CSV table of C-alpha atoms in Angstrom, one decimal:
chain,number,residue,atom,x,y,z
A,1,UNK,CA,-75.9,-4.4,9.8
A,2,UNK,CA,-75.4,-7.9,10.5
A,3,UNK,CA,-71.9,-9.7,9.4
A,4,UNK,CA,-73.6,-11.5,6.3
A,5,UNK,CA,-74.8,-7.7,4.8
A,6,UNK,CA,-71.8,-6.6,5.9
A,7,UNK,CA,-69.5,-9.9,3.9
A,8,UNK,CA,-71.6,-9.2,0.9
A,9,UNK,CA,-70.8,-5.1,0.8
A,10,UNK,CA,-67.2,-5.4,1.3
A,11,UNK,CA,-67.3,-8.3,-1.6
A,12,UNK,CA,-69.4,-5.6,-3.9
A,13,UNK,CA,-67.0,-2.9,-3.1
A,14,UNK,CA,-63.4,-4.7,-3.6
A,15,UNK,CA,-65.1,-5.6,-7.2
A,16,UNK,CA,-65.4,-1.9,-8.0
A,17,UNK,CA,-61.9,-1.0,-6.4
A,18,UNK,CA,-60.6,-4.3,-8.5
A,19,UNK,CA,-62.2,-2.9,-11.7
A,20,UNK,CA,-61.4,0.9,-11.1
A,21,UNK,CA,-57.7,-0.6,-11.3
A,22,UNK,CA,-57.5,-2.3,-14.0
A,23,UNK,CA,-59.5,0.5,-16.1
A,24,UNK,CA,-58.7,3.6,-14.6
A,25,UNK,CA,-57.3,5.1,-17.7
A,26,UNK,CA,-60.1,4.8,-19.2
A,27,UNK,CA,-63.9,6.9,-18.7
A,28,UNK,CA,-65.3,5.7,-15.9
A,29,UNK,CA,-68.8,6.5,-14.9
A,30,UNK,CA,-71.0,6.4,-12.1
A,31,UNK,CA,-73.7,4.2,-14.1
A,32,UNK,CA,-70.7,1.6,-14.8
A,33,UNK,CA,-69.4,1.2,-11.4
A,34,UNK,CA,-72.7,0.9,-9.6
A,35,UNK,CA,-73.7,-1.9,-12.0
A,36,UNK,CA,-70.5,-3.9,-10.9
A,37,UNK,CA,-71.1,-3.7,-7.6
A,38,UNK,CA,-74.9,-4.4,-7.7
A,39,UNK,CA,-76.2,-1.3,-6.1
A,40,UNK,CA,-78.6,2.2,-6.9
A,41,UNK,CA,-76.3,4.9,-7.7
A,42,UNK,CA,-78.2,6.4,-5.0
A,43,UNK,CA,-76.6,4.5,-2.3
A,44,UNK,CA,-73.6,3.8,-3.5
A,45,UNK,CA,-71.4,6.7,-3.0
A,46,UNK,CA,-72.8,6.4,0.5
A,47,UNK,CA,-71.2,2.2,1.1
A,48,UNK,CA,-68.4,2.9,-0.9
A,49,UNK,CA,-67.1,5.6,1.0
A,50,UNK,CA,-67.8,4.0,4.5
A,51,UNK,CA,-66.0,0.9,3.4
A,52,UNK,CA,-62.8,3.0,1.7
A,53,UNK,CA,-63.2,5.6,3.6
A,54,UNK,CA,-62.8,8.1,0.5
A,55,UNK,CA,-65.5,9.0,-2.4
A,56,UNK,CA,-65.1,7.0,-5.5
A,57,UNK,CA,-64.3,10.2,-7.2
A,58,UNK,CA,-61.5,10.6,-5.4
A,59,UNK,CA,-59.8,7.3,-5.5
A,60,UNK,CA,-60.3,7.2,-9.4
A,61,UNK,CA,-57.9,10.2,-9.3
A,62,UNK,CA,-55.6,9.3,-6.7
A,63,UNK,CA,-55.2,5.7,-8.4
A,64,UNK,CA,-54.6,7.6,-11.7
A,65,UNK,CA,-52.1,10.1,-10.3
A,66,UNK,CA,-50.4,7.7,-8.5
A,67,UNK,CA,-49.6,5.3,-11.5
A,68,UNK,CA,-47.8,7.5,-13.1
A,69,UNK,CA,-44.9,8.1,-10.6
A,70,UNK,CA,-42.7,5.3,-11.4
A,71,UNK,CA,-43.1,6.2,-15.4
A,72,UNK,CA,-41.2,9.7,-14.8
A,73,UNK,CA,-38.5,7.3,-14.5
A,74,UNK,CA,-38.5,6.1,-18.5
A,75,UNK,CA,-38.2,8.2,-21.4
A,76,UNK,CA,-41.9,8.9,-21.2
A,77,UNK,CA,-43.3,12.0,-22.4
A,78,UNK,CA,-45.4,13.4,-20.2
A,79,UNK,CA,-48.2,13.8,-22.8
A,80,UNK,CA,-48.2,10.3,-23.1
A,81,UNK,CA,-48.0,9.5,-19.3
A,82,UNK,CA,-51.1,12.0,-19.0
A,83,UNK,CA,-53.1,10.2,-21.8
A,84,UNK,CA,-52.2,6.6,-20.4
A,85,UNK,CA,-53.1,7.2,-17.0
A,86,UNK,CA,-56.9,8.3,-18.2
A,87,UNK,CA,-56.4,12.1,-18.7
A,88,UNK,CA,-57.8,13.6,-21.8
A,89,UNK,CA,-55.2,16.6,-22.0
A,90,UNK,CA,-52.3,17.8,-20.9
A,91,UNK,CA,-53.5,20.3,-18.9
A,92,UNK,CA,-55.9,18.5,-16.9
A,93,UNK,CA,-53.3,16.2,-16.1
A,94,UNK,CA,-50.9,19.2,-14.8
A,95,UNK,CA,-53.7,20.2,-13.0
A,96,UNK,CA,-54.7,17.6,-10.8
A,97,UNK,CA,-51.2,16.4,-10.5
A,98,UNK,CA,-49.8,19.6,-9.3
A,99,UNK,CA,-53.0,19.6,-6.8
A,100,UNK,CA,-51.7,16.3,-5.6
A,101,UNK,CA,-48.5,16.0,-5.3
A,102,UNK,CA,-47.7,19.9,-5.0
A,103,UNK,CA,-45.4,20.3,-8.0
A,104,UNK,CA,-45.9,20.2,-11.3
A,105,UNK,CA,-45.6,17.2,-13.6
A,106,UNK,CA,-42.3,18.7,-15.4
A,107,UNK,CA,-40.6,19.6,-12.1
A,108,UNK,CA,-41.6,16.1,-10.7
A,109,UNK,CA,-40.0,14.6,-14.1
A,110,UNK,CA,-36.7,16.1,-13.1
A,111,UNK,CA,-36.7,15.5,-9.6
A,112,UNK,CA,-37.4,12.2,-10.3
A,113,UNK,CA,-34.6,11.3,-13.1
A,114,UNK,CA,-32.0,12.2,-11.1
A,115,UNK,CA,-29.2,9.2,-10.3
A,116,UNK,CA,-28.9,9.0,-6.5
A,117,UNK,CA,-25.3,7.3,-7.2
A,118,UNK,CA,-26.4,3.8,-5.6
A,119,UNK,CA,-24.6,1.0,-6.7
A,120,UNK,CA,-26.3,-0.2,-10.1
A,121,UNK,CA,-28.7,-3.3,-9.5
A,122,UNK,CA,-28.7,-6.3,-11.6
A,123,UNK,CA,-32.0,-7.7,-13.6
A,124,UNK,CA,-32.9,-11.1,-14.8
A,125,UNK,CA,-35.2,-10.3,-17.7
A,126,UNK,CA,-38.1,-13.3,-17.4
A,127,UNK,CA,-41.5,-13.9,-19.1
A,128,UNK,CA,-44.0,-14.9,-16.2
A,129,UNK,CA,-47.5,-16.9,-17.2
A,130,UNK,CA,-51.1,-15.4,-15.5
A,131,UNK,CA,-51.4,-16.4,-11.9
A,132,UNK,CA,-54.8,-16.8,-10.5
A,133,UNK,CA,-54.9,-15.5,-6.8
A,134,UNK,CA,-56.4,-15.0,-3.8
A,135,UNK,CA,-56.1,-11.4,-1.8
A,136,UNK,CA,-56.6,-9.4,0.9
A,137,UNK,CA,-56.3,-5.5,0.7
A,138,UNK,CA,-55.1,-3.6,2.9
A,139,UNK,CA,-54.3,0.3,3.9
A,140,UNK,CA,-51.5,2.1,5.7
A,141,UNK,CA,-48.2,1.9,6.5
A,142,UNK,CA,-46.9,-0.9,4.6
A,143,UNK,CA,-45.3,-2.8,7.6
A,144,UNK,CA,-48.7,-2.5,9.3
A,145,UNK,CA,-51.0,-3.0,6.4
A,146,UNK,CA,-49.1,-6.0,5.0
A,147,UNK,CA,-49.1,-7.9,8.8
A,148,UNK,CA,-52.8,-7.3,9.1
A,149,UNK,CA,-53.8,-8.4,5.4
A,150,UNK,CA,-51.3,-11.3,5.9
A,151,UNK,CA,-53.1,-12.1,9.4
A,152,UNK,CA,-56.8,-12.1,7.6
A,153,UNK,CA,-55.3,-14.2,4.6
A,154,UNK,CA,-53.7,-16.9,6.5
A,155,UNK,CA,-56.5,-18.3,9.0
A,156,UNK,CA,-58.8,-18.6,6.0
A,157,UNK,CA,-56.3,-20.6,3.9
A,158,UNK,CA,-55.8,-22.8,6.9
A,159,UNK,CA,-58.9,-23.1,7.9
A,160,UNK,CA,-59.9,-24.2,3.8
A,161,UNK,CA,-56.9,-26.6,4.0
A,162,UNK,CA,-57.5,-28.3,7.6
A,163,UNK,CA,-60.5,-27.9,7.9
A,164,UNK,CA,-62.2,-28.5,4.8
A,165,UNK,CA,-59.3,-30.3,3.7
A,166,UNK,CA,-58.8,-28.1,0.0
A,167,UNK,CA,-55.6,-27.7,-1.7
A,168,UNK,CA,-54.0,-24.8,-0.5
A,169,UNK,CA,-50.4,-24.1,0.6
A,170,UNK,CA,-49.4,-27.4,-0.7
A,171,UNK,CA,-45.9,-27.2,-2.2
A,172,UNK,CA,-46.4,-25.5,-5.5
A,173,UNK,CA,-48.3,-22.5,-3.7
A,174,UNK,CA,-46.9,-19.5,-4.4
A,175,UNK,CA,-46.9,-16.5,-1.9
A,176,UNK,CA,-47.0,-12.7,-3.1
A,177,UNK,CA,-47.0,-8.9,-2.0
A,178,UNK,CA,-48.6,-6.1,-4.4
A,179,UNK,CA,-47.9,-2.5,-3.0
A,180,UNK,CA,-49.8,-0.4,-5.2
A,181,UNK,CA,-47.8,2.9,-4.3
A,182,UNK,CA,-44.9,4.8,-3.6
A,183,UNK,CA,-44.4,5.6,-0.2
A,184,UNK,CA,-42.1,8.4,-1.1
A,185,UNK,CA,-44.8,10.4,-2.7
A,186,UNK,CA,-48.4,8.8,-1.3
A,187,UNK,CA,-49.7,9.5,2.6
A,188,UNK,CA,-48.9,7.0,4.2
A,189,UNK,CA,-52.6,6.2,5.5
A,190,UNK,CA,-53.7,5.9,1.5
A,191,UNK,CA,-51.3,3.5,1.0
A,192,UNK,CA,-52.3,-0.1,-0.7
A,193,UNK,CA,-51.1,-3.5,0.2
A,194,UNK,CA,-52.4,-6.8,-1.1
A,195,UNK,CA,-51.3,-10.1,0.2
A,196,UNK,CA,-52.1,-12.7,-1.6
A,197,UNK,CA,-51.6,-16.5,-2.3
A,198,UNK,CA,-51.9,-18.6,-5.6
A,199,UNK,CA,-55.2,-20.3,-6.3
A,200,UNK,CA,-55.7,-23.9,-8.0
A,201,UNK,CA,-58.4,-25.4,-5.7
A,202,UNK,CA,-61.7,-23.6,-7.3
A,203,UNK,CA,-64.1,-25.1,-4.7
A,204,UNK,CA,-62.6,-22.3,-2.0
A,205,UNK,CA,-65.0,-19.9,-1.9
A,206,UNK,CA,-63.8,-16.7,-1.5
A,207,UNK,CA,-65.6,-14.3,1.2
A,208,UNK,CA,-65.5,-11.4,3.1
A,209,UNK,CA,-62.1,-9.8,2.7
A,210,UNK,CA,-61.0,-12.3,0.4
A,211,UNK,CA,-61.1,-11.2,-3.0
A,212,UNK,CA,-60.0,-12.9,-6.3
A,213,UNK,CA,-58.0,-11.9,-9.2
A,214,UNK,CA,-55.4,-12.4,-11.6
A,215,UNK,CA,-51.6,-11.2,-11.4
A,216,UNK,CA,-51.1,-11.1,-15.3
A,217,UNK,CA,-47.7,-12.5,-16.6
A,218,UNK,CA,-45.4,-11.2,-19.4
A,219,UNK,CA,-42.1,-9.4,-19.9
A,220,UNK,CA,-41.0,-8.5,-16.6
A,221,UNK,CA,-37.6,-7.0,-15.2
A,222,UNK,CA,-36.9,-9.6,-12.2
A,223,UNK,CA,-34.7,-8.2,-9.0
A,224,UNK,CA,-33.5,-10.4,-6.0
A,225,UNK,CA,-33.8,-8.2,-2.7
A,226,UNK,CA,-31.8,-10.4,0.7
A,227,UNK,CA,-32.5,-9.6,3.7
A,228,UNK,CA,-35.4,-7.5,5.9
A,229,UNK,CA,-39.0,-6.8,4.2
A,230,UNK,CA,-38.2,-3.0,6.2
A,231,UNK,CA,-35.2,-3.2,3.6
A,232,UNK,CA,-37.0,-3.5,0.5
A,233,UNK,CA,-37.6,0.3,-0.1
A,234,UNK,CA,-34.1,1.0,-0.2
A,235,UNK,CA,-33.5,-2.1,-3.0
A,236,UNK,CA,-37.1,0.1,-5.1
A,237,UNK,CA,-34.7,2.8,-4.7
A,238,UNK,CA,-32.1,1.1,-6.7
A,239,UNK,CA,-34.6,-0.3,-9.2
A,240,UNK,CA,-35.6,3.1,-9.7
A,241,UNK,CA,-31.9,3.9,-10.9
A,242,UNK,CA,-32.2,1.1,-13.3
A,243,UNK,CA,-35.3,2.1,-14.9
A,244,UNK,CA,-33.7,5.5,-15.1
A,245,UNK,CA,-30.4,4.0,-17.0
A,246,UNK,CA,-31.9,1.2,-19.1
A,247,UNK,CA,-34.4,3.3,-20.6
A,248,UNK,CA,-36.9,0.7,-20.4
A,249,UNK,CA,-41.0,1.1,-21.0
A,250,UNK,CA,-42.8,-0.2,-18.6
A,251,UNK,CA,-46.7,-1.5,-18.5
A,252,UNK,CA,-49.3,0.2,-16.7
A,253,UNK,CA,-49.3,-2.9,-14.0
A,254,UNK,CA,-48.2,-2.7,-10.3
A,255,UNK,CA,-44.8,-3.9,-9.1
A,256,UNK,CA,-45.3,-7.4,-7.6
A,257,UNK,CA,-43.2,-9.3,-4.7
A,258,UNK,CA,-42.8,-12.6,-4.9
A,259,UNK,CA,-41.4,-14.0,-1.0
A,260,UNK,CA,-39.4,-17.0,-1.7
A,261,UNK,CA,-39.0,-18.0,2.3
A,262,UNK,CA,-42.3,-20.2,3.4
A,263,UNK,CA,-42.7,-19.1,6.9
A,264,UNK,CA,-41.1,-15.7,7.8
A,265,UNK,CA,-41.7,-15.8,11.5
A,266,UNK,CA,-39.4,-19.0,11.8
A,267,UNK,CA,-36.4,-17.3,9.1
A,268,UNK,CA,-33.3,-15.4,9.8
A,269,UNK,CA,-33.9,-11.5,8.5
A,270,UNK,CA,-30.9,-12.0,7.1
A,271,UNK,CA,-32.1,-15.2,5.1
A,272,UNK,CA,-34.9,-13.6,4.0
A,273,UNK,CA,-35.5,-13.8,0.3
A,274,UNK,CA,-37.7,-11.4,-2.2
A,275,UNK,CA,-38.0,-11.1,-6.1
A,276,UNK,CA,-39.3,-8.0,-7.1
A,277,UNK,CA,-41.1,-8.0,-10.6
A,278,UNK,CA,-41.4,-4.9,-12.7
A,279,UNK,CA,-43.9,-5.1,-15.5
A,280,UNK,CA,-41.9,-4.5,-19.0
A,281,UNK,CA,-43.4,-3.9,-22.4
């Protein structure tokens, strides 16, 4: 396969992953998916698992199961966390997620709502407008999977900016991290990372890798994390707490990280800054 066939699949492909994200509590059929990514339905099971490394069946459920960890948190019922993550009944839901996470839904529910003690975290409560992006997906370990995404990412943005002299990283860019999952409960080879930079200058044309999409704004739940990115996981575990004690509802959108500190590499861990968005309804 040569690297232009090769550009073009992985473009197809991160449109169905993209789509299967946004919709995957809804019905989602073989017909649909194939059409988005401009393939038979013959072959594509075949790309799609050679480029995900998973069938599309099975990411559909893991990507359903997996949304609904941080809602045992809220006041949720878990019929309504079963029906808003795509499952038709309670007991299909219990199911697969006792399949998958090797409990079931009610004993995850407890496990889950119980207050670790940590010192309570403060929110700034902010509305946020859409943000245009572009991205790079990534999986694994998050340390590893956000560096390589990161090290995909970057050269193309300045090669588009030196190069071909476009407008990105210019002053108003705005830099971002989307991990899709919980680490505490997700293998850690499964996990998804997406780094990703805002987009104003419309003649970059995406390719390869580099995918396109919108980080939707609203009601968010805003938390500032200092210090280390290794860190951050124990500043979710804290967030977790507050979801637990402010009752809140939250939107079936992925946490986002917003990194405040330009260049990283050349920044004190220390001085490191990170808001951390959690969608609100």
């Amino acid at each position: 396969m040569n690297e232009a066939t090769k550009n073009e699949y992985i473009q197809s492909v991160c449109k169905v992953i993209l789509y299967i994200e946004q919709n995957y509590n809804n019905e989602l059929t073989l017909d649909e998916l194939s059409k988005i990514a401009s393939f038979s339905k013959f072959h594509f099971h075949r790309i799609f698992k050679s480029i995900v490394g998973e069938s599309m069946n099975d990411y559909v459920r893991r990507v359903r199961l997996q949304s609904t960890t941080l809602h045992f948190k809220t006041k949720q019922k878990i019929t309504q966390i079963a029906m808003n993550s795509g499952y038709e009944t309670n007991a299909s839901f219990s199911k697969a997620f006792k399949k998958h996470f090797g409990v079931t839904p009610k004993e995850f529910s407890k496990m889950q709502k119980k207050i670790k003690g940590n010192k309570m975290l403060e929110a700034k409560i902010v509305e946020l407008k859409d943000v245009e992006i572009l991205y790079v997906r990534k999986t694994g370990k998050y340390q590893i999977a956000a560096q390589n995404a990161w090290e995909v990412l970057m050269p193309f943005v300045y090669k588009n900016k030196i190069k071909y002299k476009k407008n990105l990283m210019g002053k108003d860019a705005m830099i971002f991290g989307i991990g899709h999952d919980n680490p505490h409960h997700t293998d850690v080879d499964k996990l998804r990372y997406d780094a990703c930079i805002s987009w104003d200058d419309k003649t970059v044309k995406p390719e390869g890798e580099i995918q396109t999409k919108i980080i939707d704004g609203g009601k968010y739940a805003m938390f500032l994390h200092k210090g280390s990115y290794e860190t951050l996981i124990n500043t979710y575990d804290g967030v977790a707490d507050w979801i637990v004690e402010s009752s809140v509802e939250l939107r079936e959108l992925p946490i986002i990280e917003k990194y405040l500190n330009r260049d990283p590499r050349r920044t004190k861990e220390e001085n490191l800054k990170t808001e951390i968005y959690i969608p609100l309804v």
